[in-house]
Coordinates of C-alpha atoms (C1' of nucleotides) in Angstrom, one line a residue:
Chain A
M1104 CA 17.9 8.1 -15.3
A1105 CA 15.2 9.6 -13.1
D1106 CA 13.8 6.1 -13.1
T1107 CA 16.7 4.4 -11.2
L1108 CA 16.1 6.5 -8.1
M1109 CA 16.7 5.0 -4.6
G1110 CA 14.0 2.5 -4.8
A1111 CA 11.3 5.1 -5.0
S1112 CA 10.4 3.4 -8.1
R1113 CA 10.3 -0.2 -7.5
T1114 CA 7.6 -1.7 -9.6
A1115 CA 4.1 -0.2 -9.3
R1116 CA 2.9 -3.4 -7.7
E1117 CA 5.4 -3.2 -5.0
R1118 CA 4.6 0.5 -4.3
A1119 CA 1.0 -0.2 -4.2
R1120 CA 1.5 -3.1 -1.8
A1121 CA 3.6 -1.0 0.6
E1122 CA 1.2 1.7 0.6
L1123 CA -1.8 -0.6 1.1
T1124 CA 0.0 -2.4 3.9
R1125 CA 0.4 1.0 5.6
E1126 CA -3.2 2.0 5.0
I1127 CA -4.5 -1.2 6.4
K1128 CA -2.3 -0.7 9.5
E1129 CA -3.5 2.9 9.9
E1130 CA -7.2 1.9 9.6
A1131 CA -6.6 -0.7 12.1
R1132 CA -5.1 1.7 14.5
R1133 CA -8.0 3.9 14.1
Q1134 CA -10.3 1.2 15.0
L1135 CA -8.2 0.3 17.9
A1136 CA -8.4 3.8 19.2
A1137 CA -12.2 3.7 18.8
G1138 CA -13.0 0.3 20.3
G1139 CA -10.0 -1.3 21.8
A1140 CA -8.2 -4.4 20.9
D1141 CA -11.4 -6.4 20.8
G1142 CA -13.1 -3.9 18.7
L1143 CA -10.6 -4.5 15.9
S1144 CA -12.1 -6.5 13.1
L1145 CA -10.6 -7.4 9.8
R1146 CA -13.9 -7.1 8.1
A1147 CA -14.5 -3.7 9.4
V1148 CA -11.0 -2.6 8.3
A1149 CA -11.7 -3.9 4.9
R1150 CA -15.1 -2.3 4.7
Q1151 CA -13.7 1.0 5.6
L1152 CA -11.0 0.7 2.8
G1153 CA -13.6 -0.3 0.4
M1154 CA -12.2 -3.7 -0.4
A1155 CA -13.3 -7.3 0.1
S1156 CA -12.6 -8.7 3.5
S1157 CA -10.7 -11.6 2.0
A1158 CA -8.3 -9.0 0.3
I1159 CA -6.8 -8.2 3.7
Y1160 CA -5.3 -11.7 3.7
R1161 CA -2.9 -10.8 0.9
Y1162 CA -1.4 -8.3 3.4
Y1163 CA -1.6 -9.9 6.9
P1164 CA -2.0 -13.6 7.1
S1165 CA -4.3 -13.3 10.1
R1166 CA -5.8 -11.0 12.6
D1167 CA -3.0 -11.8 15.1
D1168 CA -0.4 -10.7 12.7
L1169 CA -2.1 -7.4 12.2
L1170 CA -2.4 -7.1 16.1
T1171 CA 1.4 -7.9 16.3
A1172 CA 2.2 -5.1 13.8
L1173 CA 0.2 -2.6 15.9
I1174 CA 1.9 -3.7 19.1
I1175 CA 5.4 -3.4 17.6
D1176 CA 4.4 0.0 16.2
A1177 CA 3.2 1.1 19.7
Y1178 CA 6.3 0.1 21.5
N1179 CA 8.4 1.9 18.8
A1180 CA 6.2 5.0 18.9
M1181 CA 6.6 5.2 22.7
G1182 CA 10.3 4.4 22.5
Q1183 CA 10.9 7.1 20.0
A1184 CA 8.8 9.6 22.0
A1185 CA 11.0 8.9 24.9
E1186 CA 14.3 9.1 23.0
Q1187 CA 13.4 12.2 21.3
A1188 CA 12.6 13.9 24.5
I1189 CA 15.9 12.8 26.0
A1190 CA 17.8 14.2 23.1
A1191 CA 15.9 17.4 23.1
A1192 CA 16.5 17.8 26.8
A1193 CA 20.3 18.0 26.3
P1194 CA 21.0 19.4 22.8
A1195 CA 24.7 18.8 23.4
P1196 CA 26.1 21.3 20.9
G1197 CA 29.5 19.6 20.8
G1198 CA 32.0 19.0 23.4
A1199 CA 31.7 17.0 26.7
P1200 CA 28.6 17.7 28.7
G1201 CA 29.2 19.9 31.7
P1202 CA 29.9 18.0 34.9
G1203 CA 27.4 19.4 37.3
G1204 CA 24.6 20.6 35.0
G1205 CA 21.9 18.2 36.1
I1206 CA 21.5 17.2 32.5
A1207 CA 20.8 13.6 33.4
R1208 CA 18.0 14.6 35.7
A1209 CA 16.5 17.0 33.1
R1210 CA 16.6 14.0 30.6
W1211 CA 15.0 11.7 33.0
L1212 CA 12.1 14.0 33.8
A1213 CA 11.7 14.8 30.1
A1214 CA 11.4 11.2 29.3
C1215 CA 8.8 10.6 31.9
H1216 CA 6.7 13.5 30.6
A1217 CA 7.0 12.4 27.0
I1218 CA 5.9 8.9 27.9
R1219 CA 3.0 10.3 29.7
A1220 CA 2.1 12.6 26.9
W1221 CA 2.3 9.8 24.4
A1222 CA 0.1 7.4 26.6
L1223 CA -2.5 10.2 27.1
A1224 CA -2.7 10.8 23.3
N1225 CA -2.7 7.2 22.5
T1226 CA -4.8 5.6 25.3
H1227 CA -5.7 2.3 23.4
E1228 CA -2.3 1.8 22.1
Y1229 CA -1.0 2.1 25.6
A1230 CA -3.6 -0.4 26.7
L1231 CA -2.6 -2.7 24.0
I1232 CA 1.0 -3.0 25.2
Y1233 CA 0.6 -2.5 29.0
G1234 CA -2.9 -3.3 29.8
S1235 CA -4.3 -6.8 30.5
P1236 CA -3.1 -9.2 27.8
V1237 CA -5.4 -9.8 24.9
V1238 CA -6.9 -13.3 25.4
G1239 CA -5.6 -15.9 23.0
Y1240 CA -2.8 -13.8 21.8
S1241 CA 0.8 -14.6 22.7
A1242 CA 3.3 -12.0 21.7
P1243 CA 6.0 -13.3 19.2
Q1244 CA 9.8 -12.7 19.6
D1245 CA 9.6 -9.6 17.4
T1246 CA 8.0 -7.6 20.1
I1247 CA 10.8 -7.9 22.7
A1248 CA 13.3 -5.6 21.1
P1249 CA 10.8 -2.7 20.6
A1250 CA 9.4 -3.3 24.1
A1251 CA 12.9 -2.8 25.5
R1252 CA 13.4 0.7 24.0
V1253 CA 12.0 2.7 26.8
P1254 CA 13.7 0.7 29.6
L1255 CA 16.9 0.9 27.8
A1256 CA 16.5 4.6 27.4
F1257 CA 16.2 5.1 31.1
V1258 CA 19.1 2.9 31.8
G1259 CA 21.1 5.0 29.1
I1260 CA 20.4 8.2 31.0
L1261 CA 21.8 6.6 34.3
R1262 CA 24.8 5.3 32.5
D1263 CA 25.6 8.6 31.1
A1264 CA 25.2 10.2 34.4
L1265 CA 27.7 7.6 35.8
A1266 CA 30.1 8.4 32.9
T1267 CA 30.0 12.1 33.4
G1268 CA 30.1 11.9 37.1
E1269 CA 26.8 13.6 37.5
T1270 CA 26.0 10.9 39.9
S1271 CA 28.7 9.2 41.9
A1272 CA 26.5 6.2 42.8
G1273 CA 28.9 3.6 41.3
E1274 CA 32.0 4.2 43.3
D1275 CA 31.5 3.7 47.0
G1276 CA 29.9 0.6 48.4
E1277 CA 27.5 2.8 50.4
A1278 CA 24.2 1.9 49.1
A1279 CA 25.2 -1.5 47.8
P1280 CA 24.1 -3.5 51.0
E1281 CA 20.5 -2.4 50.3
L1282 CA 20.3 -5.5 48.1
G1283 CA 22.0 -7.8 50.5
T1284 CA 22.5 -11.2 49.1
G1285 CA 19.8 -13.5 47.8
P1286 CA 17.7 -14.0 44.6
L1287 CA 17.2 -10.3 44.0
A1288 CA 21.0 -9.6 44.1
D1289 CA 21.5 -12.4 41.7
Q1290 CA 18.8 -11.3 39.3
A1291 CA 20.1 -7.9 39.4
A1292 CA 23.7 -8.9 38.9
A1293 CA 22.7 -11.0 35.9
L1294 CA 20.6 -8.4 34.3
A1295 CA 23.5 -5.8 34.9
A1296 CA 25.9 -8.2 33.2
A1297 CA 23.6 -8.7 30.2
L1298 CA 23.3 -5.0 29.8
A1299 CA 27.0 -4.5 30.1
S1300 CA 27.7 -7.1 27.4
E1301 CA 25.2 -5.7 25.0
T1302 CA 26.7 -2.2 25.1
P1303 CA 30.1 -2.5 26.5
V1304 CA 31.0 1.1 26.3
G1305 CA 30.8 3.3 29.3
P1306 CA 30.5 2.3 33.0
A1307 CA 28.4 -0.7 34.1
M1308 CA 25.3 -0.2 36.1
P1309 CA 25.7 -1.1 39.7
P1310 CA 23.0 -3.7 40.5
W1311 CA 21.4 -1.8 43.2
L1312 CA 20.8 1.2 41.0
L1313 CA 19.4 -1.1 38.3
V1314 CA 16.9 -2.4 40.9
R1315 CA 16.0 1.3 41.7
A1316 CA 15.6 2.0 38.0
V1317 CA 13.1 -0.9 37.7
I1318 CA 11.2 0.3 40.7
A1319 CA 11.0 3.6 39.1
W1320 CA 9.9 2.1 36.0
T1321 CA 7.0 0.2 37.6
Q1322 CA 6.1 3.2 39.5
L1323 CA 5.9 5.3 36.2
Y1324 CA 3.8 2.6 34.7
G1325 CA 1.5 2.2 37.6
M1326 CA 0.7 6.0 37.7
L1327 CA 0.0 6.1 34.0
S1328 CA -2.3 3.0 34.1
F1329 CA -4.2 4.5 37.2
E1330 CA -4.6 7.7 35.3
L1331 CA -5.6 6.2 31.9
F1332 CA -7.8 3.4 33.4
G1333 CA -9.7 5.8 35.6
Q1334 CA -8.6 4.9 39.1
F1335 CA -7.7 8.6 40.0
V1336 CA -11.3 9.7 39.4
G1337 CA -12.4 11.9 42.3
S1338 CA -8.9 12.1 43.9
F1339 CA -5.9 13.3 41.9
E1340 CA -7.6 13.9 38.6
P1341 CA -6.3 15.9 36.7
A1342 CA -3.0 14.1 37.6
D1343 CA -0.6 16.6 36.1
A1344 CA 0.6 18.0 39.5
F1345 CA 0.8 14.5 41.0
F1346 CA 2.7 13.0 38.1
S1347 CA 5.2 15.9 38.1
H1348 CA 5.7 15.5 41.9
A1349 CA 6.1 11.8 41.8
T1350 CA 8.5 11.7 38.8
A1351 CA 10.7 14.4 40.5
Q1352 CA 10.9 12.2 43.7
L1353 CA 11.7 9.2 41.3
A1354 CA 14.6 11.0 39.7
T1355 CA 16.1 11.7 43.1
F1356 CA 15.4 8.1 44.0
V1357 CA 17.6 6.9 41.1
R1358 CA 20.3 9.3 42.3
L1359 CA 19.9 12.1 39.8
P1360 CA 19.8 15.0 42.3
V1361 CA 18.5 18.4 42.0
P1362 CA 21.2 20.7 40.5
Chain B
M630 CA -41.1 -23.1 65.8
A631 CA -38.0 -24.5 64.1
D632 CA -39.6 -22.9 60.9
T633 CA -39.3 -19.5 62.0
L634 CA -35.5 -19.5 62.1
M635 CA -33.4 -16.4 61.0
G636 CA -34.4 -16.5 57.4
A637 CA -32.8 -19.8 56.8
S638 CA -36.3 -20.9 55.7
R639 CA -37.6 -18.2 53.5
T640 CA -39.8 -19.7 50.8
A641 CA -38.4 -22.5 48.7
R642 CA -38.5 -20.2 45.8
E643 CA -36.5 -17.7 47.6
R644 CA -33.9 -20.1 48.6
A645 CA -33.6 -21.5 45.1
R646 CA -33.3 -18.0 43.7
A647 CA -30.5 -17.1 46.0
E648 CA -28.6 -20.4 45.2
L649 CA -29.0 -20.0 41.5
T650 CA -27.9 -16.4 41.6
R651 CA -24.8 -17.4 43.4
E652 CA -24.1 -20.4 41.1
I653 CA -24.5 -18.3 38.0
K654 CA -22.0 -15.9 39.4
E655 CA -19.7 -18.7 40.3
E656 CA -19.8 -20.3 36.9
A657 CA -19.2 -16.8 35.4
R658 CA -16.2 -16.4 37.5
R659 CA -14.9 -19.7 36.4
Q660 CA -15.2 -18.6 32.8
L661 CA -13.7 -15.3 33.5
A662 CA -10.7 -17.2 35.0
A663 CA -10.4 -19.2 31.8
G664 CA -11.0 -16.7 29.1
G665 CA -10.9 -13.2 30.5
A666 CA -13.8 -10.7 30.5
D667 CA -14.3 -11.0 26.8
G668 CA -14.5 -14.8 27.2
L669 CA -17.5 -14.5 29.5
S670 CA -20.7 -15.4 27.7
L671 CA -24.2 -15.7 29.1
R672 CA -25.0 -18.5 26.8
A673 CA -21.9 -20.5 27.9
V674 CA -22.8 -19.9 31.5
A675 CA -26.4 -21.2 30.9
R676 CA -25.0 -24.1 29.0
Q677 CA -22.8 -25.1 31.8
L678 CA -25.5 -24.9 34.2
G679 CA -27.8 -26.9 32.1
M680 CA -30.5 -24.3 31.6
A681 CA -31.8 -22.3 28.7
S682 CA -29.7 -19.2 28.0
S683 CA -32.9 -17.1 28.4
A684 CA -33.3 -18.3 31.9
I685 CA -30.2 -16.2 32.9
Y686 CA -32.2 -13.2 32.4
R687 CA -34.5 -14.0 35.4
Y688 CA -31.3 -13.4 37.6
Y689 CA -29.3 -10.9 35.8
P690 CA -31.0 -8.5 33.4
S691 CA -28.0 -8.2 31.2
R692 CA -24.4 -9.2 30.6
D693 CA -23.2 -6.0 32.0
D694 CA -25.0 -6.5 35.2
L695 CA -23.3 -9.9 35.7
L696 CA -20.0 -8.3 35.0
T697 CA -20.7 -5.6 37.5
A698 CA -21.4 -8.3 40.2
L699 CA -18.1 -9.9 39.4
I700 CA -16.2 -6.6 39.6
I701 CA -17.8 -5.8 43.0
D702 CA -16.9 -9.3 44.2
A703 CA -13.4 -8.8 43.1
Y704 CA -12.9 -5.6 44.8
N705 CA -14.4 -7.1 47.9
A706 CA -12.3 -10.1 47.9
M707 CA -9.1 -8.2 47.4
G708 CA -10.1 -5.7 50.2
Q709 CA -10.9 -8.5 52.5
A710 CA -7.7 -10.2 51.8
A711 CA -5.9 -7.0 52.8
E712 CA -8.0 -6.4 55.9
Q713 CA -7.5 -9.9 57.1
A714 CA -3.8 -9.7 56.6
I715 CA -3.7 -6.5 58.5
A716 CA -5.7 -7.8 61.4
A717 CA -3.6 -11.0 61.5
A718 CA -0.4 -9.0 61.6
A719 CA -1.2 -7.4 64.9
P720 CA -3.4 -9.7 67.0
A721 CA -3.8 -7.0 69.6
P722 CA -4.6 -9.3 72.6
G723 CA -6.2 -6.4 74.5
G724 CA -4.6 -3.1 75.7
A725 CA -2.9 -0.4 73.8
P726 CA -0.4 -1.5 71.2
G727 CA 3.1 -1.0 72.3
P728 CA 4.6 2.3 71.2
G729 CA 7.7 1.3 69.3
G730 CA 6.9 -2.2 68.0
G731 CA 6.7 -1.6 64.4
I732 CA 3.2 -3.0 64.2
A733 CA 2.2 -0.6 61.6
R734 CA 5.0 -1.5 59.4
A735 CA 4.2 -5.3 59.8
R736 CA 0.7 -4.5 58.8
W737 CA 1.7 -2.6 55.9
L738 CA 4.0 -5.3 54.6
A739 CA 1.4 -7.9 55.3
A740 CA -1.2 -6.1 53.4
C741 CA 1.1 -5.7 50.3
H742 CA 1.9 -9.4 50.3
A743 CA -1.7 -10.4 50.8
I744 CA -2.7 -8.3 47.9
R745 CA -0.1 -9.8 45.7
A746 CA -1.0 -13.3 46.7
W747 CA -4.6 -12.6 46.0
A748 CA -3.7 -11.1 42.6
L749 CA -1.6 -14.0 41.6
A750 CA -4.2 -16.5 42.7
N751 CA -7.0 -14.5 40.7
T752 CA -5.2 -13.1 37.7
H753 CA -8.3 -12.5 35.6
E754 CA -10.2 -10.9 38.4
Y755 CA -7.4 -8.6 39.0
A756 CA -7.3 -7.7 35.4
L757 CA -11.0 -7.2 35.5
I758 CA -10.7 -4.4 38.1
Y759 CA -7.2 -3.0 37.4
G760 CA -6.5 -3.9 33.8
S761 CA -7.6 -2.0 30.7
P762 CA -11.2 -1.1 31.0
V763 CA -13.8 -3.4 29.3
V764 CA -14.9 -1.7 26.1
G765 CA -18.5 -0.6 26.1
Y766 CA -18.8 -1.1 29.9
S767 CA -18.9 1.8 32.4
A768 CA -18.7 1.0 36.0
P769 CA -21.8 2.0 38.0
Q770 CA -21.9 3.7 41.3
D771 CA -21.9 0.5 43.3
T772 CA -18.4 -0.3 42.6
I773 CA -16.8 2.7 44.1
A774 CA -17.3 1.8 47.8
P775 CA -15.7 -1.7 47.2
A776 CA -13.0 -0.2 45.2
A777 CA -12.0 2.1 48.1
R778 CA -11.5 -0.8 50.5
V779 CA -7.9 -1.4 49.8
P780 CA -6.8 2.2 49.7
L781 CA -8.7 2.9 52.9
A782 CA -7.0 -0.1 54.5
F783 CA -3.7 1.5 53.8
V784 CA -4.7 4.9 54.9
G785 CA -6.1 3.2 58.2
I786 CA -2.7 1.7 58.9
L787 CA -1.0 5.1 58.6
R788 CA -3.6 6.8 60.8
D789 CA -3.2 4.2 63.4
A790 CA 0.5 4.7 63.3
L791 CA 0.0 8.4 63.8
A792 CA -2.4 7.7 66.7
T793 CA 0.0 5.4 68.5
G794 CA 3.0 7.6 67.8
E795 CA 4.8 4.8 65.9
T796 CA 5.4 7.4 63.2
S797 CA 5.7 11.1 64.2
A798 CA 5.1 12.4 60.8
G799 CA 2.2 14.5 61.8
E800 CA 3.7 16.9 64.1
D801 CA 6.6 18.8 62.6
G802 CA 6.4 20.8 59.5
E803 CA 9.6 19.1 58.4
A804 CA 8.4 17.3 55.3
A805 CA 5.4 19.4 54.6
P806 CA 7.1 21.6 52.2
E807 CA 7.7 18.7 49.8
L808 CA 4.3 19.6 48.5
G809 CA 4.7 23.3 48.2
T810 CA 1.7 25.1 47.0
G811 CA -0.3 24.4 43.9
P812 CA -2.8 22.1 42.5
L813 CA -1.3 18.9 44.1
A814 CA -1.3 20.5 47.6
D815 CA -5.0 21.5 47.1
Q816 CA -6.0 18.1 45.8
A817 CA -4.2 16.5 48.7
A818 CA -5.8 18.7 51.2
A819 CA -9.2 18.1 49.8
L820 CA -8.8 14.4 49.9
A821 CA -7.4 14.5 53.5
A822 CA -10.4 16.5 54.5
A823 CA -12.9 14.1 52.9
L824 CA -11.2 11.2 54.7
A825 CA -11.2 13.0 58.0
S826 CA -14.9 13.9 57.8
E827 CA -15.7 10.2 56.7
T828 CA -14.0 8.8 59.8
P829 CA -13.5 11.6 62.3
V830 CA -11.9 9.5 65.0
G831 CA -8.2 9.7 65.3
P832 CA -5.7 12.0 63.9
A833 CA -6.0 13.4 60.4
M834 CA -3.7 12.5 57.6
P835 CA -1.2 15.2 56.8
P836 CA -1.7 15.8 53.0
W837 CA 1.9 15.1 52.2
L838 CA 1.8 11.7 53.8
L839 CA -1.4 11.1 51.8
V840 CA 0.4 11.8 48.6
R841 CA 3.1 9.3 49.6
A842 CA 0.5 6.7 50.3
V843 CA -0.9 7.3 46.9
I844 CA 2.5 7.0 45.3
A845 CA 3.1 3.8 47.2
W846 CA -0.3 2.5 46.1
T847 CA 0.5 3.3 42.4
Q848 CA 3.8 1.7 42.8
L849 CA 2.2 -1.5 44.3
Y850 CA -0.2 -1.7 41.5
G851 CA 2.4 -1.1 38.9
M852 CA 4.5 -4.1 40.2
L853 CA 1.6 -6.3 40.2
S854 CA 0.5 -5.4 36.8
F855 CA 4.1 -5.9 35.4
E856 CA 4.3 -9.3 37.1
L857 CA 0.9 -10.5 36.1
F858 CA 0.9 -9.1 32.7
G859 CA 4.3 -10.6 31.9
Q860 CA 6.6 -7.5 31.6
F861 CA 9.1 -9.0 34.0
V862 CA 9.7 -12.0 31.8
G863 CA 13.4 -12.5 31.4
S864 CA 14.4 -10.0 34.1
F865 CA 13.0 -10.2 37.6
E866 CA 10.9 -13.2 37.1
P867 CA 10.1 -14.8 39.7
A868 CA 9.3 -11.4 41.3
D869 CA 9.0 -12.5 45.0
A870 CA 12.3 -11.0 46.0
F871 CA 11.9 -7.9 43.9
F872 CA 8.5 -7.4 45.4
S873 CA 9.7 -7.9 49.0
H874 CA 12.5 -5.4 48.5
A875 CA 10.3 -2.8 46.9
T876 CA 7.5 -3.0 49.4
A877 CA 10.0 -2.7 52.3
Q878 CA 11.3 0.4 50.7
L879 CA 7.7 1.7 50.2
A880 CA 7.0 1.1 53.9
T881 CA 9.9 3.3 54.9
F882 CA 8.9 5.8 52.3
V883 CA 5.5 6.3 54.0
R884 CA 7.3 6.8 57.3
L885 CA 6.8 3.3 58.8
P886 CA 10.4 2.8 59.8
V887 CA 12.2 -0.5 60.5
P888 CA 11.8 -1.3 64.2
Chain C
dT195 C1' 9.3 -3.2 -29.6
dG196 C1' 5.9 -7.0 -29.3
dT197 C1' 4.2 -11.2 -27.9
dA198 C1' 3.4 -15.4 -24.5
dC199 C1' 3.4 -16.8 -20.1
dA200 C1' 3.8 -16.4 -14.9
dT201 C1' 2.7 -13.9 -10.9
dC202 C1' -0.2 -11.9 -7.9
dA203 C1' -4.0 -8.4 -6.1
dG204 C1' -8.6 -8.4 -5.5
dT205 C1' -13.5 -10.5 -5.8
dG206 C1' -17.7 -12.5 -4.0
dA207 C1' -19.8 -16.4 -2.2
dA208 C1' -19.8 -19.6 1.3
dC209 C1' -18.6 -22.2 5.7
dG210 C1' -19.3 -22.5 10.4
dC211 C1' -19.4 -20.2 14.4
dG212 C1' -21.2 -17.8 18.6
dC213 C1' -23.3 -14.0 20.6
dG214 C1' -27.1 -11.0 23.6
dT215 C1' -31.6 -10.4 24.0
dT216 C1' -36.8 -10.9 23.3
dC217 C1' -41.2 -13.2 23.6
dA218 C1' -45.1 -16.2 24.0
dC219 C1' -45.6 -20.2 26.4
dT220 C1' -45.9 -24.1 30.3
dG221 C1' -45.8 -25.6 34.7
dA222 C1' -44.5 -25.4 39.3
dT223 C1' -44.6 -22.8 43.7
dG224 C1' -46.9 -19.6 46.8
dT225 C1' -51.0 -17.0 48.8
dA226 C1' -55.6 -15.7 50.2
dC227 C1' -59.9 -17.2 51.4
Chain D
dT340 C1' -57.6 -28.4 55.3
dG341 C1' -58.8 -27.5 50.4
dT342 C1' -59.6 -24.8 46.5
dA343 C1' -58.9 -20.7 43.0
dC344 C1' -56.1 -17.4 41.6
dA345 C1' -51.5 -14.9 41.2
dT346 C1' -46.7 -15.2 40.9
dC347 C1' -42.7 -16.3 38.7
dA348 C1' -38.9 -19.8 37.1
dG349 C1' -37.6 -21.9 33.2
dT350 C1' -38.3 -23.3 28.0
dG351 C1' -37.4 -23.2 23.2
dA352 C1' -37.7 -20.9 19.1
dA353 C1' -36.5 -17.0 16.7
dC354 C1' -34.3 -12.2 15.5
dG355 C1' -30.5 -10.0 13.8
dC356 C1' -26.0 -9.5 14.2
dG357 C1' -20.8 -9.9 13.3
dC358 C1' -16.9 -12.4 13.0
dG359 C1' -12.3 -15.0 10.9
dT360 C1' -11.0 -17.6 7.4
dT361 C1' -11.0 -20.4 2.8
dC362 C1' -11.5 -21.0 -2.0
dA363 C1' -12.1 -20.9 -7.0
dC364 C1' -12.2 -17.1 -10.0
dT365 C1' -11.0 -12.9 -12.9
dG366 C1' -8.2 -9.6 -14.6
dA367 C1' -4.4 -6.4 -14.2
dT368 C1' 0.7 -6.0 -13.7
dG369 C1' 5.4 -7.7 -14.5
dT370 C1' 8.9 -10.6 -17.1
dA371 C1' 11.5 -13.3 -20.4
dC372 C1' 12.3 -14.0 -25.0

DNA sequence: TGTACATCAGTGAACGCGCGTTCACTGATGTAC
DNA sequence: TGTACATCAGTGAACGCGCGTTCACTGATGTAC
């Protein structure tokens, strides 16, 4: 009976295949960290694993497929880092979150710092997903859901804040005119509608706040890229203090006030 | 006597050398635009120019030197685009600029849009200088002055605005505490001092405004990279409206108010 | 439980490609007398 | 102005390298009776 466990004992072949698939990807990630996306070579991976280079093709039909797997993993790892930080920032031991505790702000800042920590620890994986595109490679559909994890996590924080009333941004028309009418207002409204229909629970994001969130997101990304790609050398390096300062301002910018 | 002109008639050899050096660089830039930095090959350049691949080495001692030349050119081209836009935004037909005309803001916005236009028109050159670093290449000293042109142009706008009184940010201590004390305040003060000693004329940049300028600069860069590297696909693409909106907010953020 | 056949992981040789860089050389351009 | 020598651009062959991918094959693992 011990044989019929969960699937832990699928055939030996299947277990070996799963394990090798993982090992190949891990070795590939190691080479990515060493030499960037262009330094990743199937032959070198095979060599390191002590197998013939042609054997790799039993697991990944081409180099691009291996790259895609790494890209998806990178998006997911970054997304997970953000999500875990968000969860840890507000343990929510049961019951509704307190109304004025600044929980959303804490979550926001925690997510920003977790993303930076992940990026600093995984420079080349970060470059793989947010750096200049790899020439001759076009990302398949499978990457878009993982790529959306981080943005969605940020949006989630804001929607929760609207739901708990931590931010009152949704109600009055006060800041709405900042968008005016025009293409941007249309794009933002369309995106807000798409978000609302995907996860219909809770309050909808007002379009203008969505735009602010995207601004914050590009800002975060710009800072990380500057730091990782060496544009801060000689000015704000190390960038810890600058990053903390800027993210705090960003949190306020997306209407998550200091408690 | 017509022979002794400016230098237009250095020896035939020297003229030929200068011309070929330029042609090699131009062909290299063409290949860069086609295939990115990794698609740039000395052999392909030579082929296109109808010469032996070894001949390139009479002009550039190695592939890295050619890359460096392209990088410096890219920084300079982008810097020039910004500077020209700034100059054009305020023709200054003589006499002191009017006190409350919003000239500095116009300059700021013009610079942002000029930079975006340049980046959109020269995607791969942009990626070369602001994308993920080329593996195995480390930028020599010669690149740092050209790289500073754009940031210095932005700082110049702000200093002019302080000088003309278009922004009164320098006088009161109002916003100063936003930095507090700590590493960031120190870094900003050091950078402000370095800037002041480089170009001693005019008012010094208050450190907190300098930090805001850097935030704006990272934001601008983040938006451009998102747009160019395809992260806006399906949301704010085309990004014209978003960009205009965000840069307008940034101008206000660095204390260049709407007129 | 034991045998016959099908599946599939892994091999090793090969194809065809392109690259950066070096080197001894030829022949044209420049310079000094 | 004319000759003798030095400089230097450009050649073509070669070195040594690594890559992605294909293909016919061997041998182990799984499956059906």
